[in-house]
Tab-separated table of C-alpha atoms and ligand atoms in Angstrom:
chain	number	residue	atom	x	y	z
D	1	UNK	CA	91.992	24.436	34.115
D	2	UNK	CA	91.912	28.112	33.155
D	3	UNK	CA	90.470	30.499	35.696
D	4	UNK	CA	88.935	33.836	34.792
D	5	UNK	CA	90.024	36.796	36.894
D	6	UNK	CA	88.940	40.276	35.832
D	7	UNK	CA	88.834	39.506	32.134
D	8	UNK	CA	92.036	37.425	31.903
D	9	UNK	CA	92.595	33.673	32.083
D	10	UNK	CA	95.188	32.133	34.404
D	11	UNK	CA	96.382	28.589	35.049
D	12	UNK	CA	95.407	27.179	38.470
D	13	UNK	CA	98.906	27.864	39.821
D	14	UNK	CA	98.845	31.474	38.666
D	15	UNK	CA	95.253	32.289	39.604
D	16	UNK	CA	96.114	34.346	42.676
D	17	UNK	CA	94.215	36.938	44.676
D	18	UNK	CA	95.724	39.505	47.037
D	19	UNK	CA	95.724	38.751	50.777
D	20	UNK	CA	94.294	42.263	51.138
D	21	UNK	CA	91.166	41.372	49.172
D	22	UNK	CA	88.216	42.043	51.449
D	23	UNK	CA	86.579	38.862	50.170
D	24	UNK	CA	89.280	37.013	52.132
D	25	UNK	CA	89.738	39.440	55.023
D	26	UNK	CA	86.042	39.990	55.792
D	27	UNK	CA	83.993	37.614	53.648
D	28	UNK	CA	82.956	40.792	51.847
D	29	UNK	CA	81.626	39.600	48.521
D	30	UNK	CA	79.065	37.388	46.836
D	31	UNK	CA	78.939	34.217	44.744
D	32	UNK	CA	76.896	31.865	42.585
D	33	UNK	CA	77.141	28.121	41.899
D	34	UNK	CA	75.859	27.121	38.461
D	35	UNK	CA	75.526	23.756	36.688
D	36	UNK	CA	76.487	22.980	33.111
D	37	UNK	CA	74.633	20.116	31.416
D	38	UNK	CA	75.389	18.930	27.923
D	39	UNK	CA	77.176	22.120	26.760
D	40	UNK	CA	74.439	24.361	28.143
D	41	UNK	CA	74.570	26.510	31.253
D	42	UNK	CA	71.448	25.756	33.288
D	43	UNK	CA	69.409	28.808	34.372
D	44	UNK	CA	72.342	31.119	33.635
D	45	UNK	CA	70.230	34.264	33.315
D	46	UNK	CA	68.533	33.540	36.660
D	47	UNK	CA	71.869	32.956	38.438
D	48	UNK	CA	73.381	36.158	37.050
D	49	UNK	CA	70.246	38.064	38.017
D	50	UNK	CA	70.500	36.726	41.593
D	51	UNK	CA	74.192	37.687	41.689
D	52	UNK	CA	73.277	41.278	40.864
D	53	UNK	CA	70.510	41.233	43.496
D	54	UNK	CA	73.051	40.029	46.096
D	55	UNK	CA	75.425	42.798	44.922
D	56	UNK	CA	72.705	45.412	45.299
D	57	UNK	CA	71.913	44.186	48.810
D	58	UNK	CA	75.549	44.544	49.925
D	59	UNK	CA	75.947	47.871	48.077
D	60	UNK	CA	78.572	46.524	45.686
D	61	UNK	CA	78.625	47.773	42.112
D	62	UNK	CA	79.779	45.034	39.763
D	63	UNK	CA	81.958	46.708	37.122
D	64	UNK	CA	80.237	45.030	34.151
D	65	UNK	CA	76.696	44.587	32.881
D	66	UNK	CA	74.637	41.404	33.395
D	67	UNK	CA	74.982	40.736	29.673
D	68	UNK	CA	78.780	40.995	29.875
D	69	UNK	CA	78.754	38.717	32.926
D	70	UNK	CA	76.762	36.092	31.022
D	71	UNK	CA	79.280	36.299	28.176
D	72	UNK	CA	82.214	35.996	30.635
D	73	UNK	CA	80.701	32.798	32.098
D	74	UNK	CA	80.158	31.320	28.628
D	75	UNK	CA	83.687	32.271	27.549
D	76	UNK	CA	85.122	30.550	30.662
D	77	UNK	CA	83.204	27.387	29.747
D	78	UNK	CA	84.503	27.579	26.168
D	79	UNK	CA	88.123	28.116	27.213
D	80	UNK	CA	87.831	25.081	29.512
D	81	UNK	CA	85.835	23.021	27.000
D	82	UNK	CA	83.371	22.292	29.785
D	83	UNK	CA	80.386	20.259	28.622
D	84	UNK	CA	79.181	19.053	32.044
D	85	UNK	CA	80.273	20.595	35.309
D	86	UNK	CA	79.923	23.322	37.866
D	87	UNK	CA	80.764	26.996	37.697
D	88	UNK	CA	81.698	29.081	40.703
D	89	UNK	CA	81.210	32.766	40.063
D	90	UNK	CA	82.684	35.032	42.757
D	91	UNK	CA	82.685	38.808	43.108
D	92	UNK	CA	84.722	40.258	45.966
D	93	UNK	CA	84.713	43.826	47.277
D	94	UNK	CA	88.275	44.054	45.941
D	95	UNK	CA	91.772	44.730	47.236
D	96	UNK	CA	91.768	47.113	50.192
D	97	UNK	CA	93.674	47.696	53.402
D	98	UNK	CA	93.222	46.311	56.907
D	99	UNK	CA	90.077	47.848	58.357
D	100	UNK	CA	86.489	47.019	57.486
D	101	UNK	CA	85.772	50.067	55.339
D	102	UNK	CA	84.583	48.950	51.922
D	103	UNK	CA	85.577	52.414	50.681
D	104	UNK	CA	89.198	51.293	51.153
D	105	UNK	CA	88.811	48.806	48.311
D	106	UNK	CA	89.553	49.416	44.671
D	107	UNK	CA	87.587	47.694	41.949
D	108	UNK	CA	85.600	44.540	42.776
D	109	UNK	CA	87.322	41.366	41.595
D	110	UNK	CA	85.443	38.954	39.356
D	111	UNK	CA	86.508	35.311	39.462
D	112	UNK	CA	85.000	32.476	37.436
D	113	UNK	CA	86.011	28.853	38.009
D	114	UNK	CA	84.655	26.195	35.641
D	115	UNK	CA	85.106	22.827	37.328
D	116	UNK	CA	83.097	19.960	38.864
D	117	UNK	CA	81.327	19.284	42.146
D	118	UNK	CA	80.019	16.185	43.911
D	119	UNK	CA	78.409	17.027	47.229
D	120	UNK	CA	77.157	13.617	48.299
D	121	UNK	CA	77.932	9.967	47.572
D	122	UNK	CA	75.954	8.394	44.717
D	123	UNK	CA	74.044	5.996	47.001
D	124	UNK	CA	72.398	8.949	48.814
D	125	UNK	CA	70.696	9.814	45.530
D	126	UNK	CA	69.268	6.340	45.032
D	127	UNK	CA	68.528	5.268	48.624
D	128	UNK	CA	68.038	8.645	50.283
D	129	UNK	CA	69.937	10.430	53.023
D	130	UNK	CA	69.561	10.894	56.765
D	131	UNK	CA	69.678	14.409	58.161
D	132	UNK	CA	69.192	16.134	61.509
D	133	UNK	CA	68.096	19.509	62.852
D	134	UNK	CA	71.001	21.490	64.322
D	135	UNK	CA	71.150	24.182	67.039
D	136	UNK	CA	72.702	26.935	64.882
D	137	UNK	CA	69.794	28.992	63.548
D	138	UNK	CA	69.635	30.584	60.126
D	139	UNK	CA	70.810	34.196	59.935
D	140	UNK	CA	68.142	36.691	60.935
D	141	UNK	CA	66.927	38.922	58.090
D	142	UNK	CA	68.230	41.931	59.967
D	143	UNK	CA	71.709	40.414	60.264
D	144	UNK	CA	73.060	38.989	56.992
D	145	UNK	CA	69.863	38.530	55.010
D	146	UNK	CA	69.682	34.818	54.078
D	147	UNK	CA	68.727	35.794	50.528
D	148	UNK	CA	72.219	37.187	49.992
D	149	UNK	CA	74.633	34.573	48.643
D	150	UNK	CA	77.510	36.212	50.467
D	151	UNK	CA	81.081	35.000	50.838
D	152	UNK	CA	80.414	34.814	54.566
D	153	UNK	CA	78.970	31.305	54.834
D	154	UNK	CA	79.973	30.713	58.462
D	155	UNK	CA	76.326	30.485	59.550
D	156	UNK	CA	75.846	27.499	57.268
D	157	UNK	CA	79.307	26.069	57.881
D	158	UNK	CA	78.687	25.986	61.661
D	159	UNK	CA	75.458	24.081	61.003
D	160	UNK	CA	77.317	21.723	58.674
D	161	UNK	CA	79.953	21.058	61.368
D	162	UNK	CA	77.166	20.187	63.820
D	163	UNK	CA	75.678	17.802	61.254
D	164	UNK	CA	79.054	16.194	60.575
D	165	UNK	CA	79.718	15.826	64.318
D	166	UNK	CA	76.460	13.877	64.547
D	167	UNK	CA	77.510	11.615	61.658
D	168	UNK	CA	75.311	13.050	58.885
D	169	UNK	CA	76.130	15.246	55.937
D	170	UNK	CA	73.299	17.770	55.845
D	171	UNK	CA	71.195	19.596	58.410
D	172	UNK	CA	67.907	21.419	58.734
D	173	UNK	CA	68.361	24.975	59.960
D	174	UNK	CA	65.467	26.612	61.795
D	175	UNK	CA	65.009	30.366	61.833
D	176	UNK	CA	65.008	32.456	64.995
D	177	UNK	CA	61.249	31.803	65.394
D	178	UNK	CA	61.739	28.042	65.244
D	179	UNK	CA	60.304	27.491	61.759
D	180	UNK	CA	62.175	25.407	59.204
D	181	UNK	CA	64.227	27.671	56.917
D	182	UNK	CA	66.322	25.354	54.714
D	183	UNK	CA	69.413	23.156	54.890
D	184	UNK	CA	73.041	24.360	54.922
D	185	UNK	CA	73.391	24.320	51.146
D	186	UNK	CA	70.016	23.172	49.859
D	187	UNK	CA	66.356	24.129	50.011
D	188	UNK	CA	63.923	21.645	51.586
D	189	UNK	CA	60.651	20.221	50.222
D	190	UNK	CA	57.977	18.041	51.816
D	191	UNK	CA	55.190	16.030	50.236
D	192	UNK	CA	52.001	15.580	52.290
D	193	UNK	CA	48.938	13.894	50.794
D	194	UNK	CA	50.279	14.490	47.261
D	195	UNK	CA	50.797	18.203	47.858
D	196	UNK	CA	54.220	19.799	47.575
D	197	UNK	CA	55.262	22.060	50.450
D	198	UNK	CA	58.361	24.217	50.869
D	199	UNK	CA	59.086	26.915	53.479
D	200	UNK	CA	58.472	30.481	52.299
D	201	UNK	CA	61.442	32.688	51.441
D	202	UNK	CA	60.442	34.875	54.387
D	203	UNK	CA	61.290	31.939	56.697
D	204	UNK	CA	64.971	32.412	55.795
D	205	UNK	CA	65.394	30.213	52.736
D	206	UNK	CA	67.660	31.242	49.900
D	207	UNK	CA	65.733	32.149	46.732
D	208	UNK	CA	66.930	28.822	45.351
D	209	UNK	CA	66.949	28.500	41.600
D	210	UNK	CA	66.472	24.731	41.778
D	211	UNK	CA	63.671	25.396	44.295
D	212	UNK	CA	61.960	27.659	41.756
D	213	UNK	CA	62.480	25.104	38.991
D	214	UNK	CA	60.946	22.293	41.077
D	215	UNK	CA	57.913	24.444	41.946
D	216	UNK	CA	57.440	25.187	38.203
D	217	UNK	CA	57.762	21.488	37.295
D	218	UNK	CA	55.263	20.497	39.992
D	219	UNK	CA	52.749	23.063	38.800
D	220	UNK	CA	53.163	21.885	35.197
D	221	UNK	CA	52.481	18.332	36.408
D	222	UNK	CA	49.314	19.458	38.194
D	223	UNK	CA	50.773	18.907	41.679
D	224	UNK	CA	49.413	21.387	44.176
D	225	UNK	CA	52.180	23.510	45.746
D	226	UNK	CA	52.194	25.776	48.786
D	227	UNK	CA	54.698	27.712	50.887
D	228	UNK	CA	53.449	27.697	54.493
D	229	UNK	CA	55.567	28.032	57.620
D	230	UNK	CA	56.819	24.546	58.466
D	231	UNK	CA	57.805	23.092	61.843
D	232	UNK	CA	59.813	19.966	62.651
D	233	UNK	CA	56.502	18.209	63.415
D	234	UNK	CA	55.468	18.779	59.772
D	235	UNK	CA	58.784	17.374	58.572
D	236	UNK	CA	58.529	14.225	60.726
D	237	UNK	CA	54.981	13.569	59.521
D	238	UNK	CA	55.587	14.239	55.826
D	239	UNK	CA	55.056	11.417	53.316
D	240	UNK	CA	58.222	12.460	51.477
D	241	UNK	CA	61.103	14.875	51.968
D	242	UNK	CA	63.802	15.981	49.547
D	243	UNK	CA	66.405	18.710	49.113
D	244	UNK	CA	67.248	20.859	46.102
D	245	UNK	CA	70.266	22.884	45.012
D	246	UNK	CA	72.430	23.529	41.975
D	247	UNK	CA	75.254	21.579	43.581
D	248	UNK	CA	73.126	18.867	45.244
D	249	UNK	CA	70.482	18.730	42.468
D	250	UNK	CA	67.481	16.732	43.828
D	251	UNK	CA	68.225	14.380	46.710
D	252	UNK	CA	65.729	12.330	48.742
D	253	UNK	CA	65.684	12.394	52.569
D	254	UNK	CA	64.540	9.241	54.375
D	255	UNK	CA	65.206	10.072	58.013
D	256	UNK	CA	65.135	13.305	60.046
D	257	UNK	CA	66.215	13.439	63.730
D	258	UNK	CA	65.837	9.660	63.966
D	259	UNK	CA	62.276	9.666	62.564
D	260	UNK	CA	61.715	7.691	59.374
D	261	UNK	CA	60.087	9.816	56.671
D	262	UNK	CA	57.210	8.070	54.865
D	263	UNK	CA	58.171	4.554	53.812
D	264	UNK	CA	61.876	5.196	54.374
D	265	UNK	CA	62.558	5.129	50.629
D	266	UNK	CA	62.481	7.812	47.891
D	267	UNK	CA	58.781	8.495	47.175
D	268	UNK	CA	56.705	8.678	43.986
D	269	UNK	CA	56.329	12.462	43.868
D	270	UNK	CA	60.097	12.868	44.270
D	271	UNK	CA	60.736	10.348	41.482
D	272	UNK	CA	58.302	12.058	39.141
D	273	UNK	CA	59.844	15.485	39.757
D	274	UNK	CA	63.349	14.048	39.396
D	275	UNK	CA	62.444	12.621	35.969
D	276	UNK	CA	61.068	15.927	34.766
D	277	UNK	CA	64.085	17.757	36.227
D	278	UNK	CA	66.405	15.482	34.227
D	279	UNK	CA	64.346	16.073	31.077
D	280	UNK	CA	64.619	19.809	31.600
D	281	UNK	CA	68.382	19.822	32.204
D	282	UNK	CA	68.849	17.837	28.982
D	283	UNK	CA	66.845	20.222	26.866
D	284	UNK	CA	67.291	23.730	28.281
D	285	UNK	CA	69.974	26.236	29.252
D	286	UNK	CA	72.174	28.802	27.504
D	287	UNK	CA	74.278	27.141	24.796
D	288	UNK	CA	78.028	27.531	25.350
D	289	UNK	CA	78.837	27.196	21.645
D	290	UNK	CA	76.676	29.067	19.174
U	1	LIG	N1	70.399	27.244	50.213
U	1	LIG	C1	71.648	27.696	50.393
U	1	LIG	C2	72.031	28.255	51.687
U	1	LIG	C3	72.561	27.615	49.326
U	1	LIG	O1	73.792	28.064	49.495
U	1	LIG	C4	70.829	26.605	47.972
U	1	LIG	C5	69.974	26.716	49.042
U	1	LIG	C6	70.291	26.084	46.677
U	1	LIG	O2	70.092	27.140	45.757
U	1	LIG	P1	70.205	26.936	44.190
U	1	LIG	O3	69.950	28.286	43.640
U	1	LIG	O4	71.590	26.436	43.896
U	1	LIG	O5	69.174	25.963	43.816
U	1	LIG	C7	72.162	27.038	48.092
U	1	LIG	C8	73.089	26.888	46.926
U	1	LIG	C9	78.993	25.406	46.475
U	1	LIG	C10	77.666	25.320	47.058
U	1	LIG	O6	79.945	24.910	47.081
U	1	LIG	C11	76.686	26.268	46.768
U	1	LIG	C12	75.446	26.193	47.372
U	1	LIG	C13	75.211	25.174	48.220
U	1	LIG	C14	76.198	24.217	48.481
U	1	LIG	C15	77.424	24.286	47.892
U	1	LIG	O7	79.133	25.950	45.374
U	1	LIG	N2	74.473	27.144	47.124
């Protein structure tokens, strides 16, 4: 595997970053996780756009244009001959000194890893997964805004640890008002009486690119969609529940906090959206080879 760091490619063994990089010392940086399907990078423009929005929010100036970033991602896929996989794009504040001050850092570091990811066992995708609600709440907007895909993922990691301690692999995180925000690495959807529901971004959900794609697919299929505030009561009484993310893709949920969701099996609306999602990933995306 060849890893891109600041315009050069390094073998895994030689892809090293300074211990004084503020990405490591303070979680000061941002990232994206992007899927590659059939030699095309799925929603590449959208991911790069979100990366630059995250950068803006943390007052980090990425030392290349969005167009150059898109080309760097494609070049990393080419060098690695990646036809299906997962790209991790990381931008750190850069190498600095001890002490928080971002002004102590030189140029931001850009790292691109073209690899693979499997978040959950295959059977979760066919039979559905069980999840719980955990005590750790989603970051408040006035702390680290949940829309920022920052390198500081401790909020979500703490929730994930709580889920793992309870014997499940994913968790619902509520916001500080008690409304459902999202899961630790996925957005959440409900189906109630054939309508598709997902918490609003203002509830503390990431502006998920798979979330946006699923909303588009539902609207194209004539399924009514809405983004109201959602409580655990709404989740328990949903006909269907599923999660979305670039890494997780679309995964059905059949039990939440010990309550069976719907029939306890992946539902018809989920299956329909999954089919159209697969069709889309086969036929769209930015071609790696032109
Ligand atoms: N919520 C959070 C908190 C996320 O981190 C999503 C939702 C889904 O968004 P997208 O745009 O991917 O549909 C994410 C996605 C990883 C990894 O290891 C990345 C995420 C989640 C889990 C693992 O690369 N980010």
